[in-house]
Coordinates of C-alpha atoms in Angstrom, one line a residue:
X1 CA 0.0 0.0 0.0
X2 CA 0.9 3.5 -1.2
X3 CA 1.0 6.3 1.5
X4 CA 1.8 10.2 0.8
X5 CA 3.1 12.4 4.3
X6 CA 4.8 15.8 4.5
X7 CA 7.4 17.0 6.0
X8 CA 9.8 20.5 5.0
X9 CA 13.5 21.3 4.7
X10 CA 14.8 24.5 4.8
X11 CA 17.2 25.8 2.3
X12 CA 18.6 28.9 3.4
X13 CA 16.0 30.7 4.9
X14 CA 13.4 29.2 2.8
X15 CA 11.6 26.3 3.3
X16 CA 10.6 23.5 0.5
X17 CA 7.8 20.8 1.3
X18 CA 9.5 17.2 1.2
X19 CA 6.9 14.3 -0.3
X20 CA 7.5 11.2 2.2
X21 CA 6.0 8.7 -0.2
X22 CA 5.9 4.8 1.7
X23 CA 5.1 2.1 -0.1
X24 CA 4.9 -1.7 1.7
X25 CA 4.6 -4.8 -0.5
X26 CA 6.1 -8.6 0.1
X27 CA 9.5 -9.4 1.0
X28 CA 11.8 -8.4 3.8
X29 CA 13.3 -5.1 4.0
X30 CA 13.9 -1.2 5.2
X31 CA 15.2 0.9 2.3
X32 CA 14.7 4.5 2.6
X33 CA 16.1 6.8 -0.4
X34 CA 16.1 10.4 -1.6
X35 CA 19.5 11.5 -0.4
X36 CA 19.0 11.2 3.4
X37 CA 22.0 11.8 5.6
X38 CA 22.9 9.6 8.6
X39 CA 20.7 11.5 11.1
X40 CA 18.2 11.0 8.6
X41 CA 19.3 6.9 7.8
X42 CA 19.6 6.7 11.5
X43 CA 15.7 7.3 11.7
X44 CA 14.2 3.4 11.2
X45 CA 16.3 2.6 15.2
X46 CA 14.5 5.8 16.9
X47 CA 11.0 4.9 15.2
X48 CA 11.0 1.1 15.8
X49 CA 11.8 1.7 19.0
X50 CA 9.0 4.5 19.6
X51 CA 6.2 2.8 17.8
X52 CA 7.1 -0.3 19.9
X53 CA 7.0 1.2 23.4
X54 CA 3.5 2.7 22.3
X55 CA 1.9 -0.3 20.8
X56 CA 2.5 -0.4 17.7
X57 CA 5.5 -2.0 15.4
X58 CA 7.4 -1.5 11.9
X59 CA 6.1 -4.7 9.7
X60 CA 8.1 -7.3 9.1
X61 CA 7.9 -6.6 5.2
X62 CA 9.5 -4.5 2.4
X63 CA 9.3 -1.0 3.1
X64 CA 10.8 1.6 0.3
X65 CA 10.6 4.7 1.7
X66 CA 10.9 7.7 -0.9
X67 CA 11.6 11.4 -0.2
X68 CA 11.1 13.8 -2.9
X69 CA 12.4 15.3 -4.8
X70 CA 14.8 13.2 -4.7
X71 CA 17.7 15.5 -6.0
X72 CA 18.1 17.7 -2.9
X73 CA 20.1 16.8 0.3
X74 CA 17.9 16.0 3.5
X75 CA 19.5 16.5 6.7
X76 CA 18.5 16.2 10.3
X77 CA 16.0 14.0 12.4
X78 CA 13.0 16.0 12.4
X79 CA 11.4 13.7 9.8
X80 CA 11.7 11.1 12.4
X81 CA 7.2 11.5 13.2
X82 CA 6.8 12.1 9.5
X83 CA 8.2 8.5 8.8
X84 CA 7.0 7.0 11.7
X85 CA 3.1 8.3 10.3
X86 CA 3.7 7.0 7.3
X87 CA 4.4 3.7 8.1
X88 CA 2.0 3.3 10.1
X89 CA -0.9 4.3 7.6
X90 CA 0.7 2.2 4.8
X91 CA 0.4 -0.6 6.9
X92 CA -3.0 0.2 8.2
X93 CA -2.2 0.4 11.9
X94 CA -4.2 3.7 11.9
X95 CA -6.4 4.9 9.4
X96 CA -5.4 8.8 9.3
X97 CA -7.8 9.9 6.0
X98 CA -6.9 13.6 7.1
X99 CA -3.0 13.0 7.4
X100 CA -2.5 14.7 3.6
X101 CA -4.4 17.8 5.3
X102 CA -0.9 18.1 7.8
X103 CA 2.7 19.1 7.2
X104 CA 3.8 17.0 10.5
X105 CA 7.9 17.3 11.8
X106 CA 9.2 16.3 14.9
X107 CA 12.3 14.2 16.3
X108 CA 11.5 11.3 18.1
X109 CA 12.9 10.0 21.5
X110 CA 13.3 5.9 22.0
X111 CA 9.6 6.5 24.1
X112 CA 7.9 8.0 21.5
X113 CA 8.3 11.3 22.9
X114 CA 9.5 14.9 20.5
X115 CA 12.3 16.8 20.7
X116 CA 12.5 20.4 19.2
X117 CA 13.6 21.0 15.8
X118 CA 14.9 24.1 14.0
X119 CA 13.7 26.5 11.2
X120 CA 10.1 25.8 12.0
X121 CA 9.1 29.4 11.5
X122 CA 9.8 29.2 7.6
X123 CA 8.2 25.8 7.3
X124 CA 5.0 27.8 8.7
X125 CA 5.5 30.1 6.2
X126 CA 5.8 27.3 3.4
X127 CA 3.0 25.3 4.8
X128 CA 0.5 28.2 4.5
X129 CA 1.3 29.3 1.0
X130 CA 0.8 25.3 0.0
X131 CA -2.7 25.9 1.6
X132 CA -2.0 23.0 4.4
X133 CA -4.3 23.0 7.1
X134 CA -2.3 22.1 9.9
X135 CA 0.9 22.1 11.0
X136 CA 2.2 19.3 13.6
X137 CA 5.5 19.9 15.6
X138 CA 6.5 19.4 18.9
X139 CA 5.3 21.6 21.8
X140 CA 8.5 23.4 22.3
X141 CA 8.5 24.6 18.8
X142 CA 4.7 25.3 18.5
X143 CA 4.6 29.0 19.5
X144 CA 7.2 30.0 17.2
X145 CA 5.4 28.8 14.0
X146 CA 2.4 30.0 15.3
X147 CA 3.1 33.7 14.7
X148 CA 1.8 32.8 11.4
X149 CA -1.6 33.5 10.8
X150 CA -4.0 31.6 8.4
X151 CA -2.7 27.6 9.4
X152 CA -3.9 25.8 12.6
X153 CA -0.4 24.8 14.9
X154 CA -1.2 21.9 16.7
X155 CA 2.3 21.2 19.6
X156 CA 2.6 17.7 20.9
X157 CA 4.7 15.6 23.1
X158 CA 4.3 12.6 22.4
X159 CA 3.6 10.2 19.2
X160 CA 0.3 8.7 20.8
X161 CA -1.5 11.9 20.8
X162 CA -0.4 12.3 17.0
X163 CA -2.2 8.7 16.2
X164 CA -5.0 9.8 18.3
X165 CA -5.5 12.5 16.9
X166 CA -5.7 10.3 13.3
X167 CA -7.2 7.8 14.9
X168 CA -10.4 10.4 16.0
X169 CA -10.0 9.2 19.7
X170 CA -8.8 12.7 21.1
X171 CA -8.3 16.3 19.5
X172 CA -5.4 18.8 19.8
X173 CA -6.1 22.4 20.5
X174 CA -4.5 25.1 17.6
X175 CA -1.7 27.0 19.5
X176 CA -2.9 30.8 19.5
X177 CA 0.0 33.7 19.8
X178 CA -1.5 36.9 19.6
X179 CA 1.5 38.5 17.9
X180 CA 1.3 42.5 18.2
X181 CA 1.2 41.9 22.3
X182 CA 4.0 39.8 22.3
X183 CA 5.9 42.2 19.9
X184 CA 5.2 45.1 21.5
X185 CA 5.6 43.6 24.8
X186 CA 9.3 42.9 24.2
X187 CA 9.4 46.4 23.1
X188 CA 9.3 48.3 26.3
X189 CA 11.7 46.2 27.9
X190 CA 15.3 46.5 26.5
X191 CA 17.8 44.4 28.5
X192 CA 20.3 47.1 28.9
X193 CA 19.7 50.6 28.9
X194 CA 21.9 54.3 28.1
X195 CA 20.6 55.6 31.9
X196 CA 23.2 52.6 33.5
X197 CA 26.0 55.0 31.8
X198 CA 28.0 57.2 33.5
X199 CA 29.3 60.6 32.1
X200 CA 30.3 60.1 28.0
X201 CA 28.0 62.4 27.2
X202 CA 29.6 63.1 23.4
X203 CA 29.9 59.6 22.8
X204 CA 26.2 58.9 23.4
X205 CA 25.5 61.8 21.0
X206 CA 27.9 60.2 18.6
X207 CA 26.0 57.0 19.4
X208 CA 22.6 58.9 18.9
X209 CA 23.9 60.2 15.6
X210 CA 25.3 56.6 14.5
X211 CA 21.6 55.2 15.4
X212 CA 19.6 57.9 13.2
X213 CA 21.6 57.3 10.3
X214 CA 22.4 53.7 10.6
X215 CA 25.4 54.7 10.3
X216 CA 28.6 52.3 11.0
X217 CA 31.0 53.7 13.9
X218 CA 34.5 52.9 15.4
X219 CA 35.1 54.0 18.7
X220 CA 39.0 54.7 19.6
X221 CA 39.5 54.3 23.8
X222 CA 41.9 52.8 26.4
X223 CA 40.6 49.6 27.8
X224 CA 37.9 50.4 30.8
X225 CA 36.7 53.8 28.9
X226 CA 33.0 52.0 28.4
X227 CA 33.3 51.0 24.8
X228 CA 31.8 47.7 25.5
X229 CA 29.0 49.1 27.6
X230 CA 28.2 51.7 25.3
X231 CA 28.0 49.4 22.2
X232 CA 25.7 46.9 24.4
X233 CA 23.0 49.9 24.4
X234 CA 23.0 51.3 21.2
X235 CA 20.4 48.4 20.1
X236 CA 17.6 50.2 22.7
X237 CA 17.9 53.0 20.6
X238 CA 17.8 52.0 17.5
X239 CA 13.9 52.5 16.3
X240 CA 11.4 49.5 17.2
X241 CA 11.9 46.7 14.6
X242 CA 8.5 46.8 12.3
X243 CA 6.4 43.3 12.1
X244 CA 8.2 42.5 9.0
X245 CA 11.7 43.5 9.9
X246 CA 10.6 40.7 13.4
X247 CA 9.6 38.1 11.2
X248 CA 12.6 37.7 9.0
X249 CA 14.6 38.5 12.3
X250 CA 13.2 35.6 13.7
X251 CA 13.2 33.6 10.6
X252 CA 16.8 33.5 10.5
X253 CA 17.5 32.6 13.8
X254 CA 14.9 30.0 13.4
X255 CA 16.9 28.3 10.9
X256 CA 20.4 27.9 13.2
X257 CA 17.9 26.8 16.0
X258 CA 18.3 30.3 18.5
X259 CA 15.0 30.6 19.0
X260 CA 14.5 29.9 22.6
X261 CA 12.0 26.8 23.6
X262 CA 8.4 28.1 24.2
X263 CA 8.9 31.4 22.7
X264 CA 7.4 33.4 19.2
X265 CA 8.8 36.6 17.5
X266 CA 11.8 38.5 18.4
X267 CA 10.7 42.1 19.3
X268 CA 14.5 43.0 20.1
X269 CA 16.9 44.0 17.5
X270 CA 20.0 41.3 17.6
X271 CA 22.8 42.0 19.5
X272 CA 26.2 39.7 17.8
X273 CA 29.6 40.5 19.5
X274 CA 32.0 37.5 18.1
X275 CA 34.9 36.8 19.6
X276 CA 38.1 37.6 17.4
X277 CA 39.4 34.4 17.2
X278 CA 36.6 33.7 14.6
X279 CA 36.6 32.1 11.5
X280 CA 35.7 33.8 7.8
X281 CA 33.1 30.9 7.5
X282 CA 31.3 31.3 11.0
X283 CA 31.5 35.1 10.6
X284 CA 30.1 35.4 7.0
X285 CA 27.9 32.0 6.5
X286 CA 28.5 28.9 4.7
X287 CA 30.2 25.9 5.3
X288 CA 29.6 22.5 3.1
X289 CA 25.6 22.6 4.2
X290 CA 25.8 26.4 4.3
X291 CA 24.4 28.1 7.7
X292 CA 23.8 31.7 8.2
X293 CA 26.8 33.3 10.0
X294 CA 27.1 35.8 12.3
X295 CA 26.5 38.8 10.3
X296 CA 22.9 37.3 9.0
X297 CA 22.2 36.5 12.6
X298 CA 23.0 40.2 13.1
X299 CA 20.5 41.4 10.0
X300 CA 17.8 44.1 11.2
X301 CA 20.4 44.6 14.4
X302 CA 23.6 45.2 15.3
X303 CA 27.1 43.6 14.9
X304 CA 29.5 44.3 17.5
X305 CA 33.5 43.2 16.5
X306 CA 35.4 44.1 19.6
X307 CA 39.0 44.9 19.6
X308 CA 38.9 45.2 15.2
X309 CA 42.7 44.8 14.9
X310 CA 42.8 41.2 16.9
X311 CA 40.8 39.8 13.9
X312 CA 42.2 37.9 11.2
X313 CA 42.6 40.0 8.4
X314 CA 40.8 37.9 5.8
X315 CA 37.6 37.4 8.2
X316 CA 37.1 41.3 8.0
X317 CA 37.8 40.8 4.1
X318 CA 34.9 38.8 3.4
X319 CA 32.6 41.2 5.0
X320 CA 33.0 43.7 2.7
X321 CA 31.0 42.3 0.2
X322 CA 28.1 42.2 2.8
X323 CA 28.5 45.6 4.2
X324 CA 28.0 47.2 0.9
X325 CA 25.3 45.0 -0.6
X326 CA 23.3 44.1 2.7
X327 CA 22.8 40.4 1.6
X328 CA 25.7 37.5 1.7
X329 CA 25.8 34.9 -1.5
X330 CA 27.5 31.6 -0.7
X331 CA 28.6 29.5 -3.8
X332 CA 29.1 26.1 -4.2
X333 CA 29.0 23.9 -7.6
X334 CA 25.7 22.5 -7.7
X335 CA 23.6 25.6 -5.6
X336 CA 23.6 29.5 -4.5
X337 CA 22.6 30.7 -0.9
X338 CA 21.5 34.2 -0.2
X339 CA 21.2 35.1 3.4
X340 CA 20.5 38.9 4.1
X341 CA 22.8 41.0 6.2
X342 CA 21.7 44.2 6.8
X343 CA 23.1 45.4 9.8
X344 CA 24.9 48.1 12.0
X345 CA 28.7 47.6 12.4
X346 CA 30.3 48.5 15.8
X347 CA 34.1 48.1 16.3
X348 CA 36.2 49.2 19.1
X349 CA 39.9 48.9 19.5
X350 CA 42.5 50.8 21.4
X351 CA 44.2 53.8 20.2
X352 CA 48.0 52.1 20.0
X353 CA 49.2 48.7 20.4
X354 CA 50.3 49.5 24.5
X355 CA 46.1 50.3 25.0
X356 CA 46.8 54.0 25.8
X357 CA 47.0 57.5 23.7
X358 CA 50.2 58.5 23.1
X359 CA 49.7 61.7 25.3
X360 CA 48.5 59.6 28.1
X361 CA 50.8 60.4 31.0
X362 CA 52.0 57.2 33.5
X363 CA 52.1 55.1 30.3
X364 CA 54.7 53.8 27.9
X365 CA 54.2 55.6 24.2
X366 CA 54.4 53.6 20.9
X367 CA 56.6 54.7 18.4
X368 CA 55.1 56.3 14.6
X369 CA 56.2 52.7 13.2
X370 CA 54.7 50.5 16.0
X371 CA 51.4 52.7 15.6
X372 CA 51.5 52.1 11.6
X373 CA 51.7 48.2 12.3
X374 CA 48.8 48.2 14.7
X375 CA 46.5 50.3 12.7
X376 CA 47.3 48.6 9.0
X377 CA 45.7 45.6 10.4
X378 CA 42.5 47.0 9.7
X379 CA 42.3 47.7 6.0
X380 CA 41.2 51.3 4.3
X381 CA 38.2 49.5 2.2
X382 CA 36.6 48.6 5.8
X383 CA 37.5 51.7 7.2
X384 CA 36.1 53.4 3.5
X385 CA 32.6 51.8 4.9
X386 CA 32.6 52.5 8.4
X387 CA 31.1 56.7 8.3
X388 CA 31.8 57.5 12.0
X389 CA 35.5 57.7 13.9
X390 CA 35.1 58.7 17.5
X391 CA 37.8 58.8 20.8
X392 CA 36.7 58.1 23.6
X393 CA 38.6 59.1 27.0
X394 CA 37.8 57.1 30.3
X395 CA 35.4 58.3 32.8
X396 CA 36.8 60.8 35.6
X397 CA 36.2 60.0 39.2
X398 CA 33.8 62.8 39.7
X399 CA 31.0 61.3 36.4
X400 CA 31.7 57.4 37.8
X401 CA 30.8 58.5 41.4
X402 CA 27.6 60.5 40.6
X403 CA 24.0 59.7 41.5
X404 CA 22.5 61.6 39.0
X405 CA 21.1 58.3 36.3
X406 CA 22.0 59.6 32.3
X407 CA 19.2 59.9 29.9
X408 CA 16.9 56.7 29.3
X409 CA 17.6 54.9 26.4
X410 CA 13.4 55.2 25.7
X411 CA 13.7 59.3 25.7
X412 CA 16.8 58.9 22.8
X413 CA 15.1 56.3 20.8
X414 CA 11.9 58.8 20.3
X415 CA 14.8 61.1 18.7
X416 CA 15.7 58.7 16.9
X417 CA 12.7 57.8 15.7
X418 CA 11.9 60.9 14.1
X419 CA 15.2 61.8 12.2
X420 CA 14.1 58.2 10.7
X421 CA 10.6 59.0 9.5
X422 CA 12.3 62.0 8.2
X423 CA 14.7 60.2 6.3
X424 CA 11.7 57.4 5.0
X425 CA 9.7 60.0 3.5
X426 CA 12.8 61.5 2.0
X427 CA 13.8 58.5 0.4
X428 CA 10.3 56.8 -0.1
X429 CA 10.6 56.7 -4.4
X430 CA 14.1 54.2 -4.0
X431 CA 12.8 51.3 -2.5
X432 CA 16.6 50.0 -1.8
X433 CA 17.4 53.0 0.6
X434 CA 15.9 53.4 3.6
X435 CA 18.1 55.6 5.8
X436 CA 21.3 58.0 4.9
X437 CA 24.0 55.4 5.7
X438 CA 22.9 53.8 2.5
X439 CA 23.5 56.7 0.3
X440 CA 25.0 56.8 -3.0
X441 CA 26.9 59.4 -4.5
X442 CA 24.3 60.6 -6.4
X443 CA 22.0 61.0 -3.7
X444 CA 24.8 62.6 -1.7
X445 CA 24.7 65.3 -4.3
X446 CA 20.8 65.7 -4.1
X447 CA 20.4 65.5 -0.7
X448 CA 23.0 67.1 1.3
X449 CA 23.5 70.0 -0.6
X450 CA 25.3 73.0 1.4
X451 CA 24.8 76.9 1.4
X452 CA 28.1 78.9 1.0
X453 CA 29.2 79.2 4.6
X454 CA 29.4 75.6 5.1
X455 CA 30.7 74.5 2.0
X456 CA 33.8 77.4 3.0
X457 CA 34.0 75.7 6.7
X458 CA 34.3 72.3 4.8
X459 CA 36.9 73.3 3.0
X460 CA 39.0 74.7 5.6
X461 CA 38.6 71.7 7.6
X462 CA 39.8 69.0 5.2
X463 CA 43.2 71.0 4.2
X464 CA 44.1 72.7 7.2
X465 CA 43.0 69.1 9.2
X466 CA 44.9 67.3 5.8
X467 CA 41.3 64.9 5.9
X468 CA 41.7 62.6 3.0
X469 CA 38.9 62.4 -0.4
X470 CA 37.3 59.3 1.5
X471 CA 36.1 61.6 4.2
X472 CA 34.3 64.2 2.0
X473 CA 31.2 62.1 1.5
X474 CA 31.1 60.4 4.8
X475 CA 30.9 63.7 6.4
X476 CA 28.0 65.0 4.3
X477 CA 26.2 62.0 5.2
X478 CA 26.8 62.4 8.9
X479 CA 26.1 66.4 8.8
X480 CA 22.8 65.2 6.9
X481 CA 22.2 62.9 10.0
X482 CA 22.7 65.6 12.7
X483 CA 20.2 68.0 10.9
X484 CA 17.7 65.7 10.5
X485 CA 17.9 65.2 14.2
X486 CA 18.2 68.6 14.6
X487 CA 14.7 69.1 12.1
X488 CA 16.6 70.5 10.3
X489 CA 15.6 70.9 6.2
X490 CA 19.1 72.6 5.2
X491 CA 22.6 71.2 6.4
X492 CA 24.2 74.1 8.3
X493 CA 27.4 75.1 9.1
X494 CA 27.3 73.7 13.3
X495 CA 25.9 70.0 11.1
X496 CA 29.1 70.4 9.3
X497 CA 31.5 70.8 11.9
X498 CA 29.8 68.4 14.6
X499 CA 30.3 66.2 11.6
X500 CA 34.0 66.9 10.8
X501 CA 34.8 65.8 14.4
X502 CA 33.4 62.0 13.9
X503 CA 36.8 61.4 11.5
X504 CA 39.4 60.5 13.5
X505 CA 41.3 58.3 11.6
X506 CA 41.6 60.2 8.4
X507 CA 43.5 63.3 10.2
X508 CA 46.8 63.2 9.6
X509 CA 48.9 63.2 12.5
X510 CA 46.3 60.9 14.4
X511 CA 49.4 58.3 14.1
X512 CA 52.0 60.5 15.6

């Protein structure tokens, strides 16, 4: 007898509906094909075992299991319940007319029990587009693929109550998430916020600044100046992710299996801080059976890279690709991956390879050479993509020893907020630009156009400060951030030079 289940695999961060087709006839045998791998081969020992601690067996006869199509890799043990249905229908130990109706994933345990799976939220996304009428996972899964609307999530725990549930001897109830509350709920409630920080009041401007703009940002300090802390906030300012920007947040996680059991959408923008001895694979993606690294798991948030020059070179390389195209393409012979990667960069590192500026008095100074080593491990092309350079000087006694809390992260966000409606209207006709980080030349030149006062102060600045050509448009696209914060129409001349200051690097003499 012929029987048809269906399962999902997830390719990237979409998902693709596998066919489980079982067919069992006369003879002796177990022969399961479609490209499985051995978590997937390894399936027939976990379901024997289940159905026979529940009451029911694998038959003693030839089973060919087939799962198309048949051309793609499958990988993993969650189609260890779709199997496990499937035989038992084609062998008419349950009847299950409705089980065509269900896209039904789960790993099984030896008592027939499910573990969680991953990259449930995009099989809920598949499923509902196919028009499926149910979706059956396991119970730690089931409020993450019910943020979709329109299919009914049914969460078990156990095989029986899947047969049951075939059988007509019990029903499951849908899981319901009502998705705005929980979204909004994580909203209100970032895990760290700017009030915790003491004194480093320009640098929470500059922070500000970075977060209206989306703008990338360096930030130049001795060790214990609060560059850490400081980058650990700048998500709670950044505005509130919109529905869509949570779902393909959470779809991406969803796929690496990050989602935490029992819980739905992501309301929080990602927070990534790798460590440095990270490779260009786990940073950027891929691998033989690519995964999304840690700039996708970063997309709609922020990355974090922590002391910049104790990274390989090549690993900050490969990310230049991403940083200018917001999406990461992994290659391999027979298939193409595109994850997205749109996110905010944040590197620190310290000013000289001793930790300390050179007019730091108590410490030992680096010489010009020494200096030039340190800093020409990070190459010019990132620097070229990273808009804001700022220095930041550890906290006096006085600031660290105050009662007085800093401004709430909530009152900055509202700012923020508003410079970024500004900037959506202004670029509402180029669907590919959102804010001013993602300007192009020509929109440099339409958009941050200057009067003559400012365009004389710009001038001065870059020869008498010896600023290279790179910094030109960087600067116009910051000065176009502090005036839309400002509500400001026209870039003027105190845009310009609050601007200037944001470019450390490119002064000359910063070395020395």
């Amino acid at each position: 007898m012929l029987t048809k289940v269906y399962g999902s695999s997830v390719f990237g961060v979409e998902a693709t509906t596998i066919t489980v087709e079982v067919n069992i006839d006369k003879g002796i045998g177990y022969h399961l094909v479609g490209l499985p791998d051995n978590a997937v081969k390894e399936s027939n020992f976990r379901i024997a075992a289940a159905l026979q601690n529940n009451g029911y067996s694998i038959p003693g006869k030839k089973i060919t299991i087939n799962m198309a199509p048949a051309d793609m890799r499958k990988e993993g043990s969650a189609y260890d319940l779709t199997l496990a249905i499937g035989i038992l229908k084609a062998s008419s130990q349950i009847k299950g007319d409705a089980i065509s109706d269900y896209l039904i994933l789960g790993e099984l345990s030896l008592d027939g029990s499910l573990q969680p799976v991953k990259g449930v939220l995009p099989i809920a996304i598949k499923a509902k587009e196919e028009g499926f009428k149910g979706f059956i996972l396991p119970k730690q899964n089931a409020k993450e693929a019910a943020i979709v609307d329109g299919i009914e999530v049914y969460g078990v725990e156990n095989i029986k109550e899947v047969i049951d549930f075939f059988e007509g001897n019990s029903t499951l109830e849908p899981v319901i998430v009502d998705t705005k509350k929980e979204f909004e709920d994580n909203l209100e409630h970032p895990e760290f916020d700017f009030s915790d920080v003491k004194g480093q009041e320009s640098i929470k401007r500059c922070m500000e600044i970075a977060a209206a703009g989306g703008h990338n940002i360096i930030l130049i300090g001795p060790p214990g100046s609060g560059k850490t802390m400081l980058a650990k906030r700048l998500p709670s300012i950044l505005p509130p992710m919109t529905l869509d920007e949570a779902l393909e947040t959470t779809k991406i996680h969803s796929v690496v299996g990050r989602i935490r059991e029992n819980s739905g959408l992501m309301g929080q923008r990602p927070f990534r801080s790798p460590h440095h001895t990270i490779s260009d694979v786990a940073l950027v993606g891929g691998g033989a059976y690519p995964q999304p690294g840690e700039i996708s798991l970063s997309h709609n948030g922020v990355l974090f890279l922590d002391e910049l020059p104790e990274f390989k070179r090549t690993v900050l390389e490969v990310m230049r690709q991403p940083l200018e195209d917001r999406e990461v393409t992994i290659s391999r012979a027979k298939f193409t991956v595109t994850y997205p990667s749109s996110f905010m960069l944040v590197a620190s590192m310290n000013p000289s390879p001793s930790g300390y500026f050179n007019d730091t008095p108590g410490h030992v100074t680096s010489s010009p050479t020494e200096m030039q080593r340190y800093l020409s491990k990070v190459s010019g092309p990132l620097l070229d993509r990273i808009d804001i350079h700022i220095e930041v000087q550890p906290v006096p006694f006085e600031k660290l020893s105050e009662e007085r809390k800093g401004e709430a992260s909530k009152v900055i966000r509202k700012r923020v907020a508003l410079a970024r409606q500004l900037q959506t209207k202004r670029f509402e006709e180029n669907k590919n630009v959102h804010y001013n980080a993602q300007m192009n030349v020509k929109q440099i030149r339409k958009f941050c156009k200057l009067d003559e006062s400012s365009t004389s102060l710009l001038k001065t600045a870059m020869e008498s400060l010896n600023l290279s050509a790179r910094a030109y448009d960087r600067i116009l696209k910051v000065a176009r951030t502090v005036a839309d914060l400002d509500n400001s129409n026209q870039i003027k001349p105190d845009h310009i030079s609050e601007a200037i200051q944001y470019r450390s690097l490119d002064r000359e003499g910063w070395l020395g």
